[in-house]
Coordinates of C-alpha atoms in Angstrom, one line a residue:
X1 CA 27.1 -33.9 -50.9
X2 CA 24.1 -33.3 -49.4
X3 CA 22.6 -36.1 -47.8
X4 CA 18.6 -36.4 -48.0
X5 CA 18.3 -36.3 -44.4
X6 CA 19.9 -32.7 -45.0
X7 CA 17.8 -31.0 -46.7
X8 CA 14.6 -33.4 -45.4
X9 CA 15.5 -30.8 -41.8
X10 CA 16.5 -27.6 -43.4
X11 CA 13.2 -27.8 -45.3
X12 CA 11.8 -28.6 -42.0
X13 CA 12.9 -26.0 -40.2
X14 CA 12.2 -23.1 -43.1
X15 CA 8.5 -24.7 -42.8
X16 CA 8.8 -24.0 -39.1
X17 CA 10.6 -20.4 -39.2
X18 CA 8.2 -19.5 -42.2
X19 CA 4.7 -20.0 -40.5
X20 CA 6.1 -18.4 -37.1
X21 CA 6.6 -14.8 -38.9
X22 CA 3.7 -14.8 -40.4
X23 CA 1.7 -16.4 -37.3
X24 CA 3.3 -13.3 -36.6
X25 CA 3.1 -10.6 -38.6
X26 CA -0.5 -11.5 -39.2
X27 CA -1.2 -11.7 -35.6
X28 CA -4.3 -8.4 -34.6
X29 CA -2.6 -6.5 -31.6
X30 CA -5.6 -6.3 -29.1
X31 CA -7.8 -4.0 -29.3
X32 CA -8.5 -2.7 -25.4
X33 CA -11.3 -0.8 -25.5
X34 CA -13.4 -3.0 -27.6
X35 CA -13.2 -6.1 -24.9
X36 CA -15.8 -6.0 -22.9
X37 CA -15.2 -5.9 -18.9
X38 CA -15.6 -10.2 -18.1
X39 CA -13.1 -10.5 -21.7
X40 CA -10.8 -7.7 -20.7
X41 CA -10.9 -9.5 -16.7
X42 CA -10.9 -13.0 -18.1
X43 CA -7.3 -12.0 -20.2
X44 CA -6.4 -9.8 -17.7
X45 CA -4.5 -13.5 -15.0
X46 CA -3.3 -14.1 -18.7
X47 CA -1.9 -11.3 -19.5
X48 CA 2.1 -9.7 -20.2
X49 CA 5.1 -7.8 -20.4
X50 CA 3.4 -5.9 -22.5
X51 CA -0.2 -5.9 -21.7
X52 CA -0.6 -6.1 -18.2
X53 CA 0.0 -2.5 -17.2
X54 CA -3.0 -1.4 -19.9
X55 CA -4.7 -4.2 -18.9
X56 CA -4.6 -2.9 -15.0
X57 CA -4.6 0.5 -15.4
X58 CA -8.5 0.0 -18.3
X59 CA -9.5 -1.8 -15.5
X60 CA -9.5 0.5 -13.4
X61 CA -10.9 3.5 -15.5
X62 CA -13.7 1.4 -16.0
X63 CA -14.5 0.6 -12.4
X64 CA -14.1 -2.5 -12.0
X65 CA -11.4 -3.3 -9.7
X66 CA -13.3 -5.3 -7.0
X67 CA -14.6 -7.2 -9.6
X68 CA -10.6 -8.5 -11.3
X69 CA -10.1 -8.9 -8.0
X70 CA -9.6 -13.3 -7.6
X71 CA -8.2 -12.7 -11.6
X72 CA -5.5 -10.6 -10.1
X73 CA -5.2 -12.8 -7.6
X74 CA -4.5 -15.7 -10.4
X75 CA -1.5 -13.3 -12.4
X76 CA 0.1 -13.5 -8.7
X77 CA 0.0 -17.0 -8.2
X78 CA 1.6 -17.8 -12.1
X79 CA 4.5 -16.6 -10.6
X80 CA 4.6 -17.9 -7.0
X81 CA 8.2 -19.6 -6.9
X82 CA 9.6 -18.9 -10.3
X83 CA 13.0 -16.5 -7.7
X84 CA 12.6 -13.4 -10.0
X85 CA 13.7 -10.8 -8.9
X86 CA 11.4 -8.2 -9.8
X87 CA 8.7 -10.1 -12.3
X88 CA 6.5 -6.4 -13.9
X89 CA 2.9 -8.6 -13.3
X90 CA 3.7 -9.2 -10.1
X91 CA 4.5 -5.4 -9.4
X92 CA 1.6 -4.1 -11.2
X93 CA -0.9 -6.9 -9.7
X94 CA 0.7 -4.8 -5.9
X95 CA -0.4 -1.9 -7.6
X96 CA -3.5 -1.8 -8.5
X97 CA -4.6 -3.6 -5.7
X98 CA -3.4 -1.0 -4.1
X99 CA -6.6 1.1 -5.6
X100 CA -9.9 -0.9 -4.9
X101 CA -10.4 -0.5 -1.3
X102 CA -12.5 -4.0 -1.1
X103 CA -12.7 -6.0 1.4
X104 CA -11.3 -8.7 -1.0
X105 CA -8.9 -6.8 -1.6
X106 CA -7.8 -6.5 1.7
X107 CA -8.5 -10.3 2.5
X108 CA -5.9 -11.3 -1.5
X109 CA -3.1 -9.2 1.0
X110 CA -3.6 -11.2 4.0
X111 CA -3.2 -14.6 1.5
X112 CA 0.3 -13.2 0.1
X113 CA 1.8 -11.9 3.0
X114 CA 1.0 -14.6 5.2
X115 CA 2.1 -17.2 2.3
X116 CA 5.9 -16.1 1.5
X117 CA 5.4 -15.9 -2.1
X118 CA 6.2 -12.1 -2.3
X119 CA 10.0 -11.8 -4.0
X120 CA 12.1 -9.2 -1.0
X121 CA 12.1 -7.2 -3.6
X122 CA 8.3 -6.2 -3.3
X123 CA 8.3 -6.3 -0.1
X124 CA 8.0 -2.4 0.3
X125 CA 5.2 -2.2 -2.6
X126 CA 2.7 -5.4 -0.4
X127 CA 3.4 -3.0 2.4
X128 CA 2.7 0.3 1.0
X129 CA -0.5 -1.1 -0.5
X130 CA -2.0 -2.7 2.5
X131 CA -1.6 0.5 4.0
X132 CA -3.4 2.3 1.2
X133 CA -6.2 0.0 1.7
X134 CA -6.1 0.0 5.6
X135 CA -5.2 -4.5 5.9
X136 CA -5.6 -5.4 9.3
X137 CA -2.2 -7.5 10.1
X138 CA -1.6 -9.0 13.2
X139 CA 0.8 -8.5 16.0
X140 CA 3.4 -11.3 15.1
X141 CA 4.0 -10.0 11.0
X142 CA 4.2 -6.2 12.4
X143 CA 7.0 -7.5 14.5
X144 CA 8.9 -10.0 12.5
X145 CA 9.0 -6.8 9.5
X146 CA 10.0 -4.2 13.2
X147 CA 12.8 -6.2 12.5
X148 CA 13.5 -6.3 9.3
X149 CA 17.3 -5.1 8.6
X150 CA 15.8 -2.6 5.9
X151 CA 14.9 1.0 7.9
X152 CA 12.2 1.4 5.0
X153 CA 11.2 -1.7 5.3
X154 CA 9.7 -1.1 9.8
X155 CA 8.9 2.4 9.2
X156 CA 6.0 1.0 6.4
X157 CA 5.6 -1.3 8.8
X158 CA 4.5 1.1 11.9
X159 CA 2.2 2.8 9.4
X160 CA 0.2 0.1 9.3
X161 CA 0.3 -0.9 13.4
X162 CA -3.3 2.2 13.1
X163 CA -4.4 -0.7 11.0
X164 CA -3.1 -3.8 13.2
X165 CA -6.1 -6.1 15.3
X166 CA -5.6 -7.0 19.1
X167 CA -2.3 -5.1 19.1
X168 CA -0.4 -5.0 23.0
X169 CA 2.2 -2.1 24.0
X170 CA 4.8 -4.2 22.6
X171 CA 4.8 -4.2 19.8
X172 CA 4.1 -0.3 19.9
X173 CA 7.9 -0.3 22.6
X174 CA 9.9 -2.6 19.1
X175 CA 9.1 0.9 16.9
X176 CA 9.0 3.8 20.2
X177 CA 14.2 1.4 20.6
X178 CA 14.7 1.4 17.1
X179 CA 17.3 3.8 16.0
X180 CA 15.3 5.5 12.9
X181 CA 14.4 8.6 14.7
X182 CA 11.0 9.0 11.4
X183 CA 9.9 5.5 12.5
X184 CA 10.1 6.4 16.6
X185 CA 7.7 8.8 15.4
X186 CA 5.5 6.8 12.3
X187 CA 5.1 4.9 16.3
X188 CA 4.2 7.7 18.0
X189 CA 1.2 8.6 15.7
X190 CA -0.2 5.3 15.6
X191 CA 0.2 5.0 19.2
X192 CA -1.4 7.8 19.4
X193 CA -4.5 6.8 16.4
X194 CA -4.7 4.6 18.1
X195 CA -5.6 5.2 20.9
X196 CA -2.9 5.0 23.8
X197 CA -2.4 7.6 25.7
X198 CA 1.2 6.7 26.6
X199 CA 1.8 8.3 23.2
X200 CA 1.1 11.7 24.6
X201 CA 4.8 13.6 25.7
X202 CA 6.3 12.4 22.3
X203 CA 3.4 12.9 20.1
X204 CA 3.8 16.6 22.3
X205 CA 7.4 16.7 21.3
X206 CA 6.9 16.3 17.8
X207 CA 4.4 19.0 17.7
X208 CA 6.6 21.3 19.0
X209 CA 9.7 20.4 16.6
X210 CA 8.1 19.1 13.4
X211 CA 4.1 19.8 13.8
X212 CA 1.5 18.7 10.9
X213 CA -1.5 17.7 10.1
X214 CA -0.6 13.7 11.2
X215 CA 0.5 14.7 14.3
X216 CA -2.2 16.7 15.0
X217 CA -4.8 13.6 13.8
X218 CA -2.5 11.4 16.3
X219 CA -3.5 13.7 19.2
X220 CA -6.7 13.6 18.8
X221 CA -7.4 10.3 19.5
X222 CA -6.1 11.1 22.8
X223 CA -7.2 14.9 23.1
X224 CA -7.6 15.9 26.8
X225 CA -7.4 19.4 28.7
X226 CA -3.5 19.6 28.7
X227 CA -3.5 18.7 24.9
X228 CA -6.1 21.1 23.7
X229 CA -4.0 23.9 24.8
X230 CA -1.5 23.0 23.5
X231 CA -3.4 22.3 19.9
X232 CA -3.7 26.2 20.7
X233 CA -0.1 27.4 21.8
X234 CA 0.5 25.9 18.2
X235 CA -2.4 27.1 16.5
X236 CA -0.9 31.1 17.3
X237 CA 2.3 30.1 15.7
X238 CA 1.0 27.4 13.2
X239 CA -1.0 29.8 10.8
X240 CA -0.6 27.0 7.8
X241 CA -2.4 24.6 10.6
X242 CA -4.8 26.5 12.1
X243 CA -7.8 25.0 9.4
X244 CA -6.6 21.6 10.9
X245 CA -7.6 22.1 14.6
X246 CA -9.9 24.3 14.4
X247 CA -11.1 21.3 13.3
X248 CA -10.5 18.4 15.8
X249 CA -11.0 21.2 18.5
X250 CA -14.8 21.2 17.6
X251 CA -14.9 17.6 17.2
X252 CA -14.3 17.6 21.3
X253 CA -17.1 18.7 23.9
X254 CA -14.5 20.3 26.4
X255 CA -15.2 23.9 27.7
X256 CA -11.8 24.6 27.2
X257 CA -11.2 23.1 23.7
X258 CA -14.8 25.5 23.0
X259 CA -12.9 28.5 24.5
X260 CA -9.9 28.3 22.4
X261 CA -11.8 27.7 18.8
X262 CA -13.6 30.6 20.2
X263 CA -10.3 33.0 20.8
X264 CA -8.2 31.4 17.5
X265 CA -11.9 31.7 15.2
X266 CA -11.3 35.7 15.7
X267 CA -10.5 38.0 13.3
X268 CA -7.4 39.8 13.1

């Protein structure tokens, strides 16, 4: 025999389920195109897995990313300390910040770096976004990443070096001593871009064995008569780099550079 209490509980459960289903069915989907800029930004930090990407994409499409940085920060904080390996919402935050070239973006990324709130799995994406918007990291932060067991992290740290603040030669030596060729090469490029003449020999070796525009621009920052000669020879043997090398040499006031440009510019 069914008790009165059981019947009441059953009725309550049925009523709750019925209400939940009804509200789910009647819930209108959010029409992003109909939202004002302010509504879109306010909804961003309340976003979930189903709409966070759409919100972020619409914000970027409208060109209002600079107005959404605070909301992106709040969205990031929602998952701080949740011990999630790869939270999609935080992935969206980092990818979006990497497309908003603003001082406030750089400040937010620096806060994320310093807070320890970034899951290890998202560290590469954090550094990639920081590189895209030229975040000025400290030497202490860079040293930590340059000692990371993951070579991808070390490589990204080397790329960040070129935007570092008050870096000494010691931090570059860490990259130069790395067992990864890619890390050592990226370190040389950053050294050159930062004006360290100590990178000259290594960069000229790269110009010989694996020439790219990145190597050429790094050499531009420490250019001298010897480098001009090497660039001229490389232009003659690498037609695909001719335009880049001419552009670099034309910025030099050196008579030798002007002579090399004149020679390289002759038809035939």
